């Protein structure tokens, strides 16, 4: 990923900044400008909100065949996580062996290195999750 | 809307075509289709090309103009040439656009092709490019791969409906059995459940033989208004219905990851337009980029009740000679998956079936056929229904 | 001084390697080496951990224990000799990741193993002078020893962060003293991947001279003796040096024990005294007095005379993991995994 493209999403990736619809109150991640439920009524009312970072695993897999920038972590666990606010995201699960991971398991966000743009390039940081 | 018919089909061999370039295969499929239709260049009003990522695969954009040029239509008739992109559904969406251009009365005869040349870059890069159909910002950057997202769908389906590892394997076994009968298929070797279960792990629980390959290939269709069609051929296959649907780009935002809602909506639209029901379909080509993808497809298309797809596969109800033969071409798994070509290749197979030209894999008395393609993990789905007219 | 420690947080990676596993590869008696160094295991960062992730986790843990608005943080200084970037600060990432940006100052420090305490001194100065309301000082490292070098038995990873302010201070700073000379006992030239060291020269003229002088002068300045402290935390490049120095200074084993983490996690360099001090704060009570003395090669020592205040009774230390919990959370790896994790395998494109 190119540096400017990563940089402009730092707030989402470092701090789980999403949106909350001022009309219906639903949470979204990443940030959105339009609520898919309220449409026009939500425009201008999608407020930035920091998500708590705790949730549970909806589904997961252990990745054996990874893109080269991610292969140092092989085999690693990828999961869809539902945060307590009701929004879902995709993240790695770290600090536990793949055998320990279960659907429904409680997890919490942590700060890790995601990838780097080669040996000379910038380093990309962001959330991964670990057992709560 | 005017009635639209398929009057010509053409397809290349799928596989690792080391000696053939993007333009070589695009032209080959095009010439075959034009010859099959019995039309000449001056009859063609427009060209549509389904292509996912020529820019990344061969560093060439502007491929619709390129194909128009090399089929000899650019310098003489200067026809409009349009490229359509919707990841794995590129060919299917191009087909729909071509259909609309005739149904609307804008054009009478349109050539719609699909092509992808994936093997000129290495496997790692090709996999990365194919993965560009998933959300780069919120899936890929966190380490997700295309296969890993399918693996999460598979696990969820297994946990929710009791779908088994062996049932997933059977999808691949049946597709290979079908593909062995298709001379254009990439893999023409029958396999068994053990072949799948012993293959290398990609993303648990999915293995190498659960996933479609990287392929080169092209396919082309000639579409005509029903009136124009009758001037050229009596082997007419009518487009009875087309439906398209969309959903979130990221898998995690879906209502339910064991269902592709885009497919459900696309199918409903196509069935309604055709005035038929799922049980009326005699033969289908569905999107099996992974084995779980096919199980979800046969459920979402209404062939089998939600959650019973795995069992239906285990009972071989989708195999040639049985209840509803699916992927007689071998599917993405065995025929191959040159991404942009797939949607067109599926319709080529359906047309062959409806014309009774499918040789060793012919479905007896096939009257109505369905083709189903997906873009990404389900952000786009297209369902097309065709009927053979004697 | 009114400025003091308001909160603290730490982070130690969970992977560990034992000296016998390292010795096995290099044809050495690893058990004996470990005994000689007083080390039974050392921490190893995962491939997705570095000084920036450790610093962020430590700072976040410090904020979990404090009820402050991160926007009130006016300075973040991170001390390390293994910042992931040679040019581009660790501290800016920390600032964004704790939502303290953009109205603050930030910089990275390097002074071998005492960069963390140097950061702490500077933050204390800014708070004391009312230039800022709160500041964060971090000491963290993912230090490297060359393959086969004796340093490989000890160089490890971890770090701690201190939130400094004037309100709700849990640990008051009674006094600070620093001792600095030009003593090239250990160094790493620009562009070199691994450090060099003076072998036994790192002992008497370097570690012992600086640590002991700083400790003595600190006590002289405060007019106190070893018996006045509940705990002493000395820089701990191995398990032996700090014990020997403490004994010579007149401290007992009990005073040393709580803050001595190197035997279990190795030498965390800039993280060493900050982590040792965190371990002490994890168990300390109002009225406890702590002497902390860092050492950085090249060379210098920073001494801190610290008093635990009554505010410690109200402090919610369980809002973040305790040092003991992180020390106990260990997963042992073999040498092959270790060299992969530490990037010591030469690969295509390297």
CSV table of C-alpha atoms in Angstrom, one decimal, chain A residues 1 5-6 8-9 12-13 29-32 58-68 70 75-76 78-81 88-92 98 103 114-115 124 126-128, chain B residues 124 127-129 131 135-149 151-156 159 201-206 248 250-257:
chain,number,residue,atom,x,y,z
A,1,UNK,CA,0.0,0.0,0.0
A,5,UNK,CA,-3.2,6.0,1.1
A,6,UNK,CA,-2.3,4.4,4.4
A,8,UNK,CA,-5.1,9.2,5.5
A,9,UNK,CA,-6.8,6.3,7.3
A,12,UNK,CA,-9.4,4.3,11.8
A,13,UNK,CA,-6.5,1.9,11.8
A,29,UNK,CA,-16.6,1.2,10.8
A,30,UNK,CA,-14.7,2.5,8.9
A,31,UNK,CA,-16.2,5.9,8.9
A,32,UNK,CA,-19.0,6.5,6.4
A,58,UNK,CA,-17.9,-14.3,14.1
A,59,UNK,CA,-15.8,-16.5,11.9
A,60,UNK,CA,-12.1,-17.2,11.5
A,61,UNK,CA,-9.6,-19.0,9.4
A,62,UNK,CA,-5.9,-19.9,9.7
A,63,UNK,CA,-4.0,-18.5,6.7
A,64,UNK,CA,-1.3,-20.7,5.3
A,65,UNK,CA,-0.9,-19.1,1.9
A,66,UNK,CA,-0.3,-15.4,2.5
A,67,UNK,CA,0.7,-12.5,0.5
A,68,UNK,CA,4.5,-12.1,0.8
A,70,UNK,CA,2.4,-11.0,5.6
A,75,UNK,CA,0.3,-19.5,9.8
A,76,UNK,CA,-1.8,-16.7,11.2
A,78,UNK,CA,-7.8,-14.0,10.3
A,79,UNK,CA,-11.2,-13.3,11.8
A,80,UNK,CA,-14.3,-11.4,11.3
A,81,UNK,CA,-15.0,-9.7,14.6
A,88,UNK,CA,-17.9,-5.8,12.2
A,89,UNK,CA,-14.3,-5.7,10.9
A,90,UNK,CA,-11.6,-8.1,9.6
A,91,UNK,CA,-8.4,-8.5,11.6
A,92,UNK,CA,-5.7,-10.9,12.6
A,98,UNK,CA,-4.5,-21.1,16.1
A,103,UNK,CA,-16.2,-18.8,17.1
A,114,UNK,CA,0.6,-4.8,9.8
A,115,UNK,CA,3.2,-4.8,7.0
A,124,UNK,CA,2.2,0.3,8.5
A,126,UNK,CA,-2.8,-0.7,13.1
A,127,UNK,CA,-5.1,-3.0,15.0
A,128,UNK,CA,-4.9,-6.7,15.5
B,124,UNK,CA,2.3,-14.3,-6.1
B,127,UNK,CA,-3.0,-13.9,-6.6
B,128,UNK,CA,-2.5,-10.4,-5.3
B,129,UNK,CA,-4.2,-8.9,-8.4
B,131,UNK,CA,-7.4,-10.3,-4.5
B,135,UNK,CA,-11.5,-4.4,0.2
B,136,UNK,CA,-7.9,-3.3,-0.1
B,137,UNK,CA,-8.2,-0.8,2.7
B,138,UNK,CA,-10.1,-2.8,5.4
B,139,UNK,CA,-9.5,-6.4,4.5
B,140,UNK,CA,-6.3,-6.9,2.5
B,141,UNK,CA,-4.2,-4.5,4.5
B,142,UNK,CA,-4.9,-6.5,7.7
B,143,UNK,CA,-3.6,-9.7,6.0
B,144,UNK,CA,-6.8,-11.1,4.5
B,145,UNK,CA,-6.6,-13.0,1.2
B,146,UNK,CA,-9.3,-13.9,-1.2
B,147,UNK,CA,-9.2,-17.5,-0.1
B,148,UNK,CA,-9.2,-16.5,3.6
B,149,UNK,CA,-12.5,-14.8,3.2
B,151,UNK,CA,-12.6,-19.9,4.3
B,152,UNK,CA,-14.5,-17.8,6.9
B,153,UNK,CA,-17.7,-18.3,4.9
B,154,UNK,CA,-17.0,-22.0,4.8
B,155,UNK,CA,-16.4,-22.2,8.5
B,156,UNK,CA,-19.6,-20.2,9.2
B,159,UNK,CA,-21.0,-24.3,12.0
B,201,UNK,CA,-3.8,-26.0,3.2
B,202,UNK,CA,-4.6,-22.5,1.8
B,203,UNK,CA,-6.8,-21.1,4.6
B,204,UNK,CA,-8.4,-23.5,7.0
B,205,UNK,CA,-10.6,-25.4,6.2
B,206,UNK,CA,-10.0,-24.7,2.5
B,248,UNK,CA,-21.1,-4.6,0.6
B,250,UNK,CA,-16.2,-6.1,2.5
B,251,UNK,CA,-17.4,-9.5,3.6
B,252,UNK,CA,-17.6,-8.5,7.3
B,253,UNK,CA,-20.3,-5.9,6.5
B,254,UNK,CA,-22.7,-8.6,5.1
B,255,UNK,CA,-26.0,-9.4,6.8
B,256,UNK,CA,-25.1,-13.1,6.8
B,257,UNK,CA,-21.8,-14.5,5.6
